Coordinates of C-alpha atoms in Angstrom, one line a residue:
Chain A
M288 CA 0.0 0.0 0.0
A289 CA 1.4 3.4 -0.9
L290 CA -1.0 6.2 0.0
R291 CA 1.9 8.5 0.1
D292 CA 2.3 8.1 -3.6
L293 CA -0.9 9.9 -4.2
K294 CA 0.6 13.3 -3.8
T295 CA -0.5 14.7 -7.2
P296 CA -3.4 13.8 -9.4
P297 CA -3.0 12.6 -13.0
A298 CA -2.2 15.6 -15.3
S299 CA -5.4 14.9 -17.4
V300 CA -7.5 15.5 -14.3
T301 CA -5.9 18.9 -13.6
E302 CA -6.5 19.9 -17.3
A303 CA -10.1 18.7 -17.3
S304 CA -10.7 20.6 -14.0
A305 CA -9.5 23.8 -15.7
A306 CA -11.9 23.2 -18.6
L307 CA -14.8 23.1 -16.2
D308 CA -14.0 26.7 -15.2
A309 CA -15.5 27.9 -18.5
L310 CA -18.9 26.7 -17.6
D311 CA -18.6 27.4 -13.9
D312 CA -17.7 31.1 -14.5
A313 CA -20.7 31.5 -16.7
L314 CA -22.9 30.0 -13.9
V315 CA -21.5 32.5 -11.4
G316 CA -22.0 35.5 -13.7
G317 CA -25.2 34.4 -15.2
F318 CA -26.2 33.1 -18.6
G319 CA -28.5 36.0 -19.0
R320 CA -25.5 38.3 -19.5
L321 CA -22.7 36.3 -21.0
S322 CA -19.5 38.1 -21.8
A323 CA -17.5 37.6 -25.0
A324 CA -15.0 35.7 -22.8
N325 CA -17.7 33.5 -21.4
L326 CA -18.9 32.6 -24.9
E327 CA -15.4 31.9 -26.2
A328 CA -14.9 29.6 -23.2
L329 CA -18.1 27.8 -23.9
H330 CA -17.0 27.2 -27.5
G331 CA -13.8 25.9 -26.1
L332 CA -15.8 23.4 -24.0
H333 CA -17.6 22.3 -27.1
R334 CA -14.4 21.8 -29.0
S335 CA -13.2 19.4 -26.3
F336 CA -16.4 17.3 -26.9
A337 CA -15.7 17.0 -30.7
A338 CA -16.1 13.4 -31.8
T339 CA -18.2 12.5 -28.7
P340 CA -21.9 11.7 -28.8
L341 CA -22.6 15.0 -27.0
A342 CA -20.9 17.2 -29.6
G343 CA -24.0 17.9 -31.7
E344 CA -26.3 18.6 -28.8
L345 CA -23.7 20.8 -27.1
A346 CA -23.2 22.9 -30.3
A347 CA -27.0 23.4 -30.5
A348 CA -27.3 24.3 -26.9
I349 CA -24.5 26.9 -27.0
A350 CA -25.8 28.4 -30.2
G351 CA -29.3 28.5 -28.8
I352 CA -28.2 30.2 -25.5
S353 CA -26.0 32.7 -27.4
R354 CA -29.2 33.7 -29.3
S355 CA -31.0 34.0 -26.0
E356 CA -33.1 31.0 -26.6
F357 CA -33.5 30.0 -23.0
L358 CA -34.9 26.4 -22.9
D359 CA -34.3 24.1 -20.0
R360 CA -33.1 21.5 -22.5
H361 CA -30.1 23.6 -23.5
F362 CA -29.1 23.8 -19.8
L363 CA -29.6 20.1 -19.3
V364 CA -27.1 19.5 -22.1
L365 CA -24.6 21.7 -20.5
A366 CA -25.1 20.0 -17.1
A367 CA -24.7 16.6 -18.8
A368 CA -21.5 17.7 -20.5
R369 CA -20.1 18.9 -17.2
S370 CA -21.1 15.7 -15.5
A371 CA -19.4 13.7 -18.3
V372 CA -16.1 15.6 -17.7
L373 CA -16.3 14.9 -14.0
G374 CA -17.1 11.3 -14.6
A375 CA -14.0 10.9 -16.7
M376 CA -12.0 12.7 -14.0
H377 CA -13.5 10.2 -11.5
D378 CA -12.4 7.3 -13.6
A379 CA -8.8 8.5 -14.0
L380 CA -8.5 9.3 -10.3
L381 CA -9.9 5.9 -9.3
A382 CA -7.5 4.1 -11.6
Q383 CA -4.6 6.1 -10.0
A384 CA -5.8 5.1 -6.5
C385 CA -6.3 1.4 -7.4
A386 CA -2.8 1.3 -8.9
A387 CA -1.3 2.9 -5.8
L388 CA -3.3 0.6 -3.5
G389 CA -2.6 -2.5 -5.6
R390 CA -6.3 -3.4 -5.8
P391 CA -8.5 -4.2 -8.8
A392 CA -11.0 -1.7 -10.2
P393 CA -14.4 -2.0 -8.4
E394 CA -16.9 -4.1 -10.2
I395 CA -20.6 -3.4 -10.7
E396 CA -22.7 -6.5 -10.4
A397 CA -25.3 -6.8 -13.2
I398 CA -28.8 -7.3 -11.7
A399 CA -31.9 -7.8 -13.8
A400 CA -34.8 -5.4 -13.5
G401 CA -37.4 -6.4 -10.9
A402 CA -41.1 -5.7 -10.6
G403 CA -40.5 -2.2 -9.2
Q404 CA -43.2 0.4 -9.3
A405 CA -43.0 3.2 -11.8
A406 CA -42.9 6.7 -10.3
P407 CA -46.4 8.4 -9.9
P408 CA -47.3 11.0 -12.6
Q409 CA -46.9 14.1 -10.5
V410 CA -43.2 13.3 -10.3
E411 CA -42.8 14.5 -13.9
V412 CA -44.5 17.8 -13.0
W413 CA -42.2 18.4 -10.0
L414 CA -39.1 17.6 -12.1
E415 CA -40.2 20.0 -14.8
S416 CA -40.5 22.7 -12.1
A417 CA -37.1 21.8 -10.8
R418 CA -35.5 22.1 -14.3
H419 CA -37.2 25.4 -14.9
W420 CA -36.0 26.8 -11.6
L421 CA -32.5 25.6 -12.1
M422 CA -32.5 27.4 -15.5
E423 CA -33.6 30.6 -13.8
L424 CA -30.7 30.2 -11.4
A425 CA -28.3 29.8 -14.3
L426 CA -29.7 32.9 -16.1
A427 CA -29.4 35.1 -13.0
G428 CA -26.0 33.7 -12.0
F429 CA -24.9 32.6 -8.5
A430 CA -23.4 36.0 -7.7
N431 CA -26.6 37.8 -8.4
L432 CA -29.3 35.6 -6.8
E433 CA -32.4 37.3 -5.5
L434 CA -35.0 36.0 -3.0
E435 CA -37.6 36.4 -5.8
I436 CA -35.8 33.7 -7.8
L437 CA -35.2 31.3 -4.8
L438 CA -38.4 31.4 -2.8
P439 CA -41.0 30.3 -5.3
F440 CA -39.4 26.9 -5.6
Q441 CA -39.9 26.2 -1.9
A442 CA -43.5 25.0 -2.4
T443 CA -42.5 22.5 -5.0
L444 CA -39.7 21.3 -2.8
D445 CA -42.0 20.8 0.2
A446 CA -44.4 18.8 -2.0
M447 CA -41.6 16.6 -3.2
S448 CA -40.6 15.7 0.4
S449 CA -43.3 13.0 0.7
E450 CA -42.5 11.2 -2.6
P451 CA -40.1 8.2 -2.0
A452 CA -39.2 8.1 -5.7
L453 CA -37.5 11.5 -5.4
V454 CA -35.4 11.1 -2.2
R455 CA -32.2 11.9 -4.0
Q456 CA -33.7 14.9 -5.8
H457 CA -35.2 16.3 -2.6
A458 CA -32.1 15.7 -0.6
L459 CA -29.9 17.6 -3.1
L460 CA -32.3 20.4 -4.0
G461 CA -33.2 21.0 -0.3
G462 CA -29.5 21.3 0.7
F463 CA -28.7 23.6 -2.2
L464 CA -31.7 25.9 -1.7
E465 CA -30.9 26.1 2.0
E466 CA -27.3 27.1 1.3
M467 CA -28.3 29.8 -1.2
L468 CA -30.9 31.2 1.2
A469 CA -28.3 31.4 4.0
V470 CA -26.5 34.3 2.2
F471 CA -29.5 36.6 2.7
P472 CA -29.7 39.4 3.5
R473 CA -27.0 39.8 1.0
R474 CA -24.6 42.7 0.8
G475 CA -23.5 43.3 -2.7
E476 CA -22.4 40.5 -4.9
I477 CA -22.6 37.0 -3.5
A478 CA -19.2 35.3 -3.0
A479 CA -20.4 32.0 -4.4
P480 CA -18.4 28.8 -3.8
R481 CA -18.1 28.4 -7.5
R482 CA -17.1 24.8 -8.0
R483 CA -19.4 23.6 -5.2
W484 CA -22.6 25.3 -6.4
A485 CA -21.9 24.5 -10.0
D486 CA -21.6 20.8 -8.9
L487 CA -24.9 21.0 -7.0
W488 CA -26.6 22.8 -9.8
A489 CA -25.5 20.4 -12.5
R490 CA -26.2 17.2 -10.5
A491 CA -29.7 18.6 -9.6
L492 CA -30.4 19.3 -13.3
V493 CA -29.2 15.8 -14.4
L494 CA -31.3 14.2 -11.7
A495 CA -34.3 16.2 -12.8
A496 CA -34.0 15.0 -16.4
G497 CA -36.7 12.4 -15.9
A498 CA -38.4 10.1 -13.4
P499 CA -35.9 7.7 -11.8
E500 CA -36.0 4.0 -12.6
P501 CA -36.9 1.7 -9.7
L502 CA -33.8 0.3 -7.9
R503 CA -32.6 -3.2 -9.0
S504 CA -31.7 -5.5 -6.2
R505 CA -31.0 -9.2 -5.5
P506 CA -31.3 -11.0 -2.2
T507 CA -28.2 -11.7 -0.2
S508 CA -27.5 -13.6 3.0
G509 CA -24.4 -13.8 5.2
S510 CA -22.5 -12.2 8.0
L511 CA -21.9 -8.4 8.0
T512 CA -19.0 -6.8 10.0
I513 CA -19.0 -3.1 10.3
Y514 CA -15.7 -1.4 9.6
G515 CA -16.7 2.2 9.9
A516 CA -19.4 4.8 9.3
D517 CA -19.9 8.3 8.0
L518 CA -22.5 11.0 8.9
R519 CA -23.6 13.5 6.3
Q520 CA -26.1 16.2 6.8
H521 CA -27.7 19.5 6.0
D522 CA -30.4 21.2 8.0
H523 CA -33.2 19.0 6.8
L524 CA -31.6 15.6 6.2
A525 CA -29.1 13.4 8.0
T526 CA -27.6 10.4 6.3
L527 CA -25.7 7.6 8.1
V528 CA -23.5 5.6 5.8
V529 CA -22.1 2.3 7.1
Y530 CA -19.2 0.5 5.5
G531 CA -18.3 -3.1 6.1
A532 CA -17.6 -6.6 4.9
L533 CA -20.2 -9.1 4.0
A534 CA -19.3 -12.8 4.0
E535 CA -21.9 -14.0 1.6
E536 CA -23.3 -17.5 1.9
G537 CA -22.1 -19.6 -1.0
A538 CA -19.8 -16.8 -2.2
G539 CA -16.7 -14.9 -1.0
T540 CA -16.3 -11.9 1.2
R541 CA -17.2 -8.6 -0.4
L542 CA -17.4 -5.0 0.8
V543 CA -20.8 -3.3 1.1
R544 CA -22.3 0.0 2.1
A545 CA -25.6 0.6 3.8
S546 CA -27.3 3.9 4.5
V547 CA -30.2 5.4 6.4
S548 CA -31.4 8.9 5.7
A549 CA -33.7 10.7 8.0
S550 CA -35.6 13.9 7.4
K551 CA -35.0 16.3 10.3
V552 CA -34.7 19.9 11.4
D553 CA -31.7 21.9 12.4
V554 CA -32.1 21.6 16.2
I555 CA -32.0 17.8 16.0
Q556 CA -28.3 17.0 16.3
G557 CA -25.7 14.7 17.7
A558 CA -26.9 11.6 19.5
E559 CA -30.6 12.6 19.0
L560 CA -30.2 11.7 15.3
G561 CA -30.0 8.1 16.6
G562 CA -33.7 8.3 17.5
L563 CA -34.5 9.0 13.8
F564 CA -32.2 6.4 12.3
A565 CA -33.4 3.7 14.8
E566 CA -37.0 4.2 13.5
V567 CA -36.1 2.0 10.5
A568 CA -32.7 0.5 11.4
P569 CA -32.5 -0.2 15.1
N570 CA -30.1 -3.2 14.6
L571 CA -27.7 -1.2 12.5
V572 CA -27.6 1.6 15.1
A573 CA -27.1 -0.9 17.9
A574 CA -24.3 -2.8 16.1
L575 CA -22.4 0.5 15.6
A576 CA -22.3 1.0 19.3
S577 CA -21.7 -2.6 20.4
G578 CA -19.3 -3.8 17.7
Q579 CA -21.5 -6.9 17.1
R580 CA -21.7 -8.6 13.7
L581 CA -25.1 -8.7 11.9
T582 CA -26.6 -11.8 10.2
L583 CA -28.5 -10.9 7.0
T584 CA -31.2 -13.1 5.6
K585 CA -32.3 -12.4 2.0
A586 CA -31.4 -8.7 2.3
P587 CA -31.7 -6.6 -0.9
L588 CA -28.3 -5.7 -2.4
L589 CA -27.8 -3.3 -5.3
G590 CA -25.3 -3.6 -8.1
C591 CA -23.0 -0.9 -6.8
G592 CA -22.6 -2.6 -3.4
D593 CA -25.4 -0.9 -1.5
L594 CA -27.5 -2.9 0.9
I595 CA -31.1 -1.6 1.2
W596 CA -31.5 -1.9 5.0
E597 CA -34.6 -3.9 6.1
D598 CA -34.1 -4.4 9.8
S599 CA -36.4 -7.4 9.9
R600 CA -33.9 -9.3 7.7
T601 CA -31.1 -8.8 10.2
N602 CA -30.1 -10.2 13.5
L603 CA -27.4 -9.1 16.0
G604 CA -24.6 -11.6 16.4
A605 CA -21.3 -12.1 18.2
K606 CA -18.8 -9.3 18.8
A607 CA -16.3 -8.8 16.0
G608 CA -12.7 -7.7 16.0
A609 CA -13.6 -5.4 13.2
L610 CA -10.5 -3.4 12.7
V611 CA -8.2 -6.4 12.8
E612 CA -10.3 -7.9 10.1
A613 CA -10.4 -4.7 8.2
A614 CA -6.6 -4.5 8.2
K615 CA -6.4 -7.9 6.6
L616 CA -9.2 -7.6 4.1
L617 CA -8.5 -4.0 2.9
A618 CA -4.8 -4.9 2.3
A619 CA -6.1 -6.7 -0.8
A620 CA -9.6 -5.4 -1.3
P621 CA -12.0 -7.5 -3.5
A622 CA -13.3 -6.1 -6.8
L623 CA -16.8 -6.5 -5.5
R624 CA -17.0 -3.4 -3.4
P625 CA -19.0 -0.1 -3.2
C626 CA -18.7 2.2 -6.1
L627 CA -20.7 4.7 -8.1
A628 CA -23.1 4.0 -11.0
P629 CA -21.6 5.5 -14.2
A630 CA -24.1 8.5 -14.2
D631 CA -23.3 9.3 -10.6
R632 CA -19.5 9.4 -10.9
H633 CA -17.8 12.5 -9.5
P634 CA -14.3 13.0 -8.0
A635 CA -15.8 14.4 -4.7
L636 CA -17.9 11.3 -4.3
I637 CA -15.1 8.8 -4.5
D638 CA -15.3 6.8 -1.2
E639 CA -12.6 4.1 -1.5
L640 CA -12.4 2.2 1.8
V641 CA -8.8 1.8 3.1
F642 CA -7.0 0.7 6.3
V643 CA -4.1 2.9 7.3
P644 CA -1.7 0.9 9.6
D645 CA 0.1 2.7 12.3
S646 CA 3.4 2.0 10.5
E647 CA 2.2 4.4 7.8
C648 CA 1.4 7.1 10.3
A649 CA 5.0 7.7 11.5
G650 CA 5.5 11.4 11.2
G651 CA 1.8 12.0 10.6
P652 CA -0.9 10.6 8.4
P653 CA 0.2 9.7 4.8
L654 CA -2.4 12.2 3.3
P655 CA -4.1 15.3 4.7
I656 CA -7.1 14.5 6.9
E657 CA -10.4 16.0 5.8
R658 CA -14.2 15.8 6.1
I659 CA -14.5 14.6 9.7
P660 CA -18.2 15.2 10.6
T661 CA -19.0 17.1 13.8
T662 CA -19.5 14.4 16.3
E663 CA -18.1 13.4 19.7
D664 CA -17.7 9.9 18.5
L665 CA -14.5 10.6 16.6
L666 CA -12.3 13.6 16.7
A667 CA -9.2 14.5 14.6
T668 CA -7.2 14.4 17.9
D669 CA -8.0 10.6 18.3
L670 CA -5.5 10.0 15.5
A671 CA -2.7 10.8 18.0
G672 CA -1.1 7.4 19.0
N673 CA -3.5 5.4 16.9
K674 CA -2.9 1.7 16.2
G675 CA -4.3 2.0 12.7
F676 CA -7.5 3.4 11.3
V677 CA -10.2 2.8 8.7
A678 CA -10.7 5.7 6.3
L679 CA -12.3 6.8 3.1
L680 CA -9.9 7.9 0.4
R681 CA -11.2 11.2 -0.8
F682 CA -10.5 13.7 -3.6
D683 CA -11.3 17.4 -3.6
G684 CA -9.8 20.7 -4.3
G685 CA -7.2 19.1 -6.6
A686 CA -5.8 16.8 -4.0
W687 CA -6.2 13.4 -2.3
G688 CA -7.1 13.2 1.4
L689 CA -8.2 10.8 4.0
Q690 CA -11.5 10.8 6.0
P691 CA -11.1 8.6 9.1
L692 CA -14.2 6.5 10.0
A693 CA -12.9 4.3 12.8
I694 CA -9.7 4.6 14.8
D695 CA -8.1 1.7 16.7
K696 CA -6.9 3.1 20.1
G697 CA -5.8 -0.3 21.5
K698 CA -9.1 -0.7 23.4
P699 CA -11.8 -3.4 22.8
L700 CA -13.9 -1.0 20.7
P701 CA -12.5 1.5 18.2
R702 CA -13.5 5.1 18.1
M703 CA -16.1 5.1 15.4
V704 CA -18.4 7.7 13.9
G705 CA -22.0 6.8 14.8
A706 CA -21.1 4.8 18.0
G707 CA -22.9 7.3 20.1
L708 CA -26.2 7.2 18.1
A709 CA -27.5 4.2 20.1
A710 CA -27.6 6.3 23.3
G711 CA -29.9 8.8 21.5
A712 CA -32.0 6.0 20.0
K713 CA -33.5 5.2 23.4
G714 CA -35.4 8.4 23.3
H715 CA -36.1 10.7 26.2
K716 CA -39.4 12.3 26.8
S717 CA -37.8 15.7 27.2
S718 CA -35.7 15.5 24.0
S719 CA -36.3 18.1 21.3
L720 CA -37.2 15.3 19.0
A721 CA -39.9 14.0 21.3
T722 CA -41.3 17.5 21.9
L723 CA -41.5 18.3 18.2
K724 CA -43.0 14.9 17.3
E725 CA -45.7 15.5 19.9
R726 CA -46.5 18.9 18.4
A727 CA -46.5 17.4 15.0
G728 CA -48.9 14.7 16.1
K729 CA -51.3 17.3 17.3
L730 CA -51.0 20.0 14.7
L731 CA -50.6 18.0 11.5
R732 CA -53.5 15.7 12.4
K733 CA -55.7 18.8 13.1
K734 CA -54.8 20.2 9.7
S735 CA -55.6 17.1 7.7
Chain B
M237 CA -6.3 25.1 -3.4
A238 CA -8.8 28.0 -3.1
K239 CA -12.2 27.4 -1.6
E240 CA -13.8 28.3 -4.9
N241 CA -12.4 25.1 -6.4
R242 CA -13.6 22.8 -3.7
S243 CA -16.7 20.7 -4.0
V244 CA -17.2 19.9 -0.3
I245 CA -17.0 22.8 2.2
Q246 CA -17.9 22.4 5.8
P247 CA -20.0 25.3 6.9
R248 CA -18.3 27.6 9.5
S249 CA -21.1 28.0 11.9
L250 CA -23.8 25.4 12.6
A251 CA -27.2 25.7 14.1
R252 CA -27.0 24.3 17.7
A253 CA -29.3 22.1 19.6
R254 CA -31.6 23.9 22.2
K255 CA -34.6 23.1 24.2
V256 CA -37.7 23.6 22.1
D257 CA -40.6 23.4 24.6
K258 CA -41.2 27.2 25.1
V259 CA -40.2 28.3 21.6
P260 CA -40.7 25.3 19.3
F261 CA -39.7 27.0 16.1
V262 CA -37.0 29.5 15.2
E263 CA -35.6 30.2 11.8
L264 CA -33.6 32.7 9.9
Y265 CA -35.2 32.5 6.5
A266 CA -35.3 34.7 3.5
G267 CA -34.2 37.8 5.3
R268 CA -36.4 37.4 8.4
L269 CA -36.0 35.9 11.8
Q270 CA -39.3 34.2 12.5
G271 CA -40.7 31.7 14.8
V272 CA -43.5 30.3 17.0
V273 CA -43.6 31.0 20.8
S274 CA -45.8 29.1 23.2
S275 CA -48.2 31.2 25.3
G276 CA -47.2 31.4 28.9
S277 CA -50.8 31.1 30.1
D278 CA -52.8 29.0 27.6
E279 CA -51.2 25.7 26.6
D280 CA -53.1 25.5 23.2
R281 CA -52.2 29.1 22.2
V282 CA -49.1 30.0 20.2
Y283 CA -47.8 33.3 19.1
V284 CA -46.2 33.9 15.7
S285 CA -43.4 36.4 15.7
Y286 CA -40.9 37.9 13.3
F287 CA -38.2 40.5 12.8
E288 CA -37.3 41.7 9.3
A289 CA -33.7 42.2 8.3
G290 CA -32.9 45.6 7.0
T291 CA -36.1 47.5 8.0
G292 CA -36.0 46.1 11.5
N293 CA -39.8 45.8 11.4
F294 CA -41.4 43.2 13.6
Y295 CA -44.8 41.8 14.6
C296 CA -46.4 39.3 16.9
S297 CA -49.9 37.8 16.8
T298 CA -51.7 34.6 17.6
N299 CA -51.8 32.1 14.7
N300 CA -55.4 33.3 14.2
N301 CA -54.0 36.8 13.4
R302 CA -55.1 38.3 16.7
P303 CA -52.5 40.9 17.6
C304 CA -50.4 40.3 20.7
G305 CA -51.5 42.5 23.6
G306 CA -47.9 43.1 24.6
L307 CA -47.0 44.8 21.3
R308 CA -47.2 48.5 22.0
G309 CA -44.9 50.1 19.5
S310 CA -41.9 48.0 20.8
P311 CA -41.2 44.3 20.8
C312 CA -43.2 42.2 23.3
K313 CA -41.9 39.4 25.5
H314 CA -42.6 36.8 22.8
L315 CA -40.3 38.7 20.4
A316 CA -37.7 38.9 23.1
S317 CA -37.8 35.1 23.7
L318 CA -37.5 34.7 19.9
L319 CA -34.3 36.6 20.0
D320 CA -33.0 34.7 23.0
E321 CA -33.7 31.3 21.4
A322 CA -32.3 32.5 18.0
L323 CA -29.1 33.4 19.8
L324 CA -28.8 29.9 21.2
Q325 CA -29.7 28.2 17.9
Y326 CA -27.6 30.3 15.5
G327 CA -24.9 32.0 17.6
A328 CA -24.3 35.8 17.7
E329 CA -22.4 36.1 14.4
R330 CA -25.0 34.4 12.2
L331 CA -27.9 36.1 14.0
V332 CA -26.4 39.6 13.7
H333 CA -25.7 39.0 10.0
G334 CA -29.1 37.4 9.4
L335 CA -30.8 40.4 10.8
G336 CA -28.4 42.9 9.2
L337 CA -27.8 44.6 12.5
S338 CA -24.9 46.9 13.4
A339 CA -24.2 45.1 16.7
E340 CA -20.8 43.6 17.5
P341 CA -21.3 39.9 17.8
D342 CA -18.7 39.4 20.5
K343 CA -20.6 41.7 22.8
V344 CA -24.0 40.0 22.5
K345 CA -24.6 38.0 25.7
R346 CA -28.3 37.5 25.4
G347 CA -31.0 38.0 22.8
G348 CA -32.3 41.1 24.7
D349 CA -29.0 42.9 24.0
L350 CA -30.0 43.1 20.4
L351 CA -33.3 44.9 21.0
R352 CA -31.7 48.3 21.0
F353 CA -30.4 47.7 17.5
I354 CA -33.9 47.0 16.1
K355 CA -34.8 50.2 14.4
G356 CA -38.2 49.4 12.9
G357 CA -41.7 49.3 14.2
P358 CA -44.7 47.0 14.3
H359 CA -45.6 46.0 10.8
K360 CA -48.4 43.4 10.3
I361 CA -47.9 40.3 8.3
E362 CA -50.3 37.3 7.9
A363 CA -49.4 34.8 10.7
G364 CA -50.1 32.0 8.2
V365 CA -47.0 32.8 6.2
V366 CA -44.8 31.9 9.2
F367 CA -47.2 29.3 10.7
S368 CA -47.1 27.3 7.4
R369 CA -43.3 27.2 7.7
F370 CA -43.7 25.8 11.2
L371 CA -46.0 23.1 9.9
T372 CA -43.5 22.2 7.2
Y373 CA -40.8 22.1 9.9
L374 CA -42.9 19.7 11.9
H375 CA -43.6 17.7 8.8
H376 CA -39.8 17.1 8.5
V377 CA -39.7 15.2 11.8
S378 CA -42.7 13.1 10.7
V379 CA -41.4 11.7 7.4
K380 CA -40.3 8.1 7.6
P381 CA -36.6 7.6 7.1
T382 CA -35.4 5.9 3.9
T383 CA -32.7 3.3 3.4
A384 CA -32.3 4.0 -0.3
P385 CA -28.8 5.3 -1.1
I386 CA -28.4 9.0 -1.6
P387 CA -24.9 9.5 -3.1
E388 CA -25.6 13.3 -3.3
M389 CA -25.3 13.6 0.5
G390 CA -21.6 13.2 0.0
W391 CA -21.6 16.9 -0.8
F392 CA -23.0 17.8 2.7
V393 CA -20.5 17.5 5.6
R394 CA -21.1 19.1 9.0

């Protein structure tokens, strides 16, 4: 293993990143008032797509926009082109990482379509609203946003929140809108985080292109050992992502990912999130705290290595020496491990699971530490005197980094993100969550 | 590399947990600090209160649009509690910026310290505008969690 070799990204990635600036600058300034330099840069983007399937569409979109023909279709093409560049960057970066780590490229398992339900008809209407709103943002430009542009979309967003087919769209659009609203009252031009907002805008537009297909899964049984967890959140959603190894019955050991996402409000934080996650995944929350294995029986597994958690298909088992096993398995990670579907690929979403032995930490961690969520369960200071740690290999801002998920401190249980959630899952009558739920029970029932 | 070239940025200041029994709802939203304050005397009654950034205008009424009796040209006790709780939830820096006040965040110890920076007067708005935000807020804690993967949450770190 040679994480230290990942000091610089491949040259092609740095060049591609510079090419994105053309589009991102136009998004900041606004497509409603493109400068000659913006237009020239957009034509440059088009030239780099020559001889690709997107070339014709991109030429039409840029020509249309420069004639002030503002159709959401044109912007969707730009977003798709941007995503394609980032997807290629993702692939080059992952190849570099796999070479450095001496592991095969991750493999997506082909799974046949099941009898999933098609999305209900109102989904198309909401997605059309989303596309239109995202076009309005692009026309105005991130630096010139006004509340009059942002607020009208709130009602659509609230309506989308109850539709299970649109969880991804709702999660992203909600977090993006919340961030943009937070700059008000604005003073002068908005100092937009250019790359970030362009990412969120483009991904939101691509996800709004059409109703999502039902997820394809196959049943799996076996023993799951948790290696680490990550907590992601904005004000209205918290996502717990658990990484681990699944010893599948009748097959080998593979790596998997499982996630629980709970709608929430800003005052619900820390251990209290456990109460929300435990509504659907009590065994998962319990295992994070106790270090127990989980036995899965016919649990649904997706092609990219995601388990769809159904708690009734799981049982808590014996305690595991998780990090000792992680050290061994991750030294030669199997090809069947979590990855991104081709349309979802983006450098910032790379989450390659690694084990960093203490021998690699002499003189500090082999790569910069980043993205540790705010939690008492695991702090950056826990890395001092560690006996090895499980981390996600991350890429952002032009450089590789490590996000620790679980740290071996030589005690029976490692320091692990999410270990404290079980304490909050018990629920206290005086907790904010209990108080708000009680109010919701009264008021929302009265309303309907 | 500069922040403008990063995809994932941890926000500098976060909303903090606070007790929500007396003031169940506080938000800085769209240039306003607004919220819902429980009545001290009647368990079933709530007051809807707001301050507007910039103008410094404010108002307080029941959710049935009956004006608050304590509102006599200056903020009532419900508006003062709204400021207190907002300070707990958002911290002085975000609150002062969110309301566009000239106060120095370091010197704000309690919400009441901000009252003298509020330059506006009572200005009626429909309580429903704020109250419907409260219902949406409550809706958020009532939606069943999902176990479907959401790769996009990788952009949101706190």
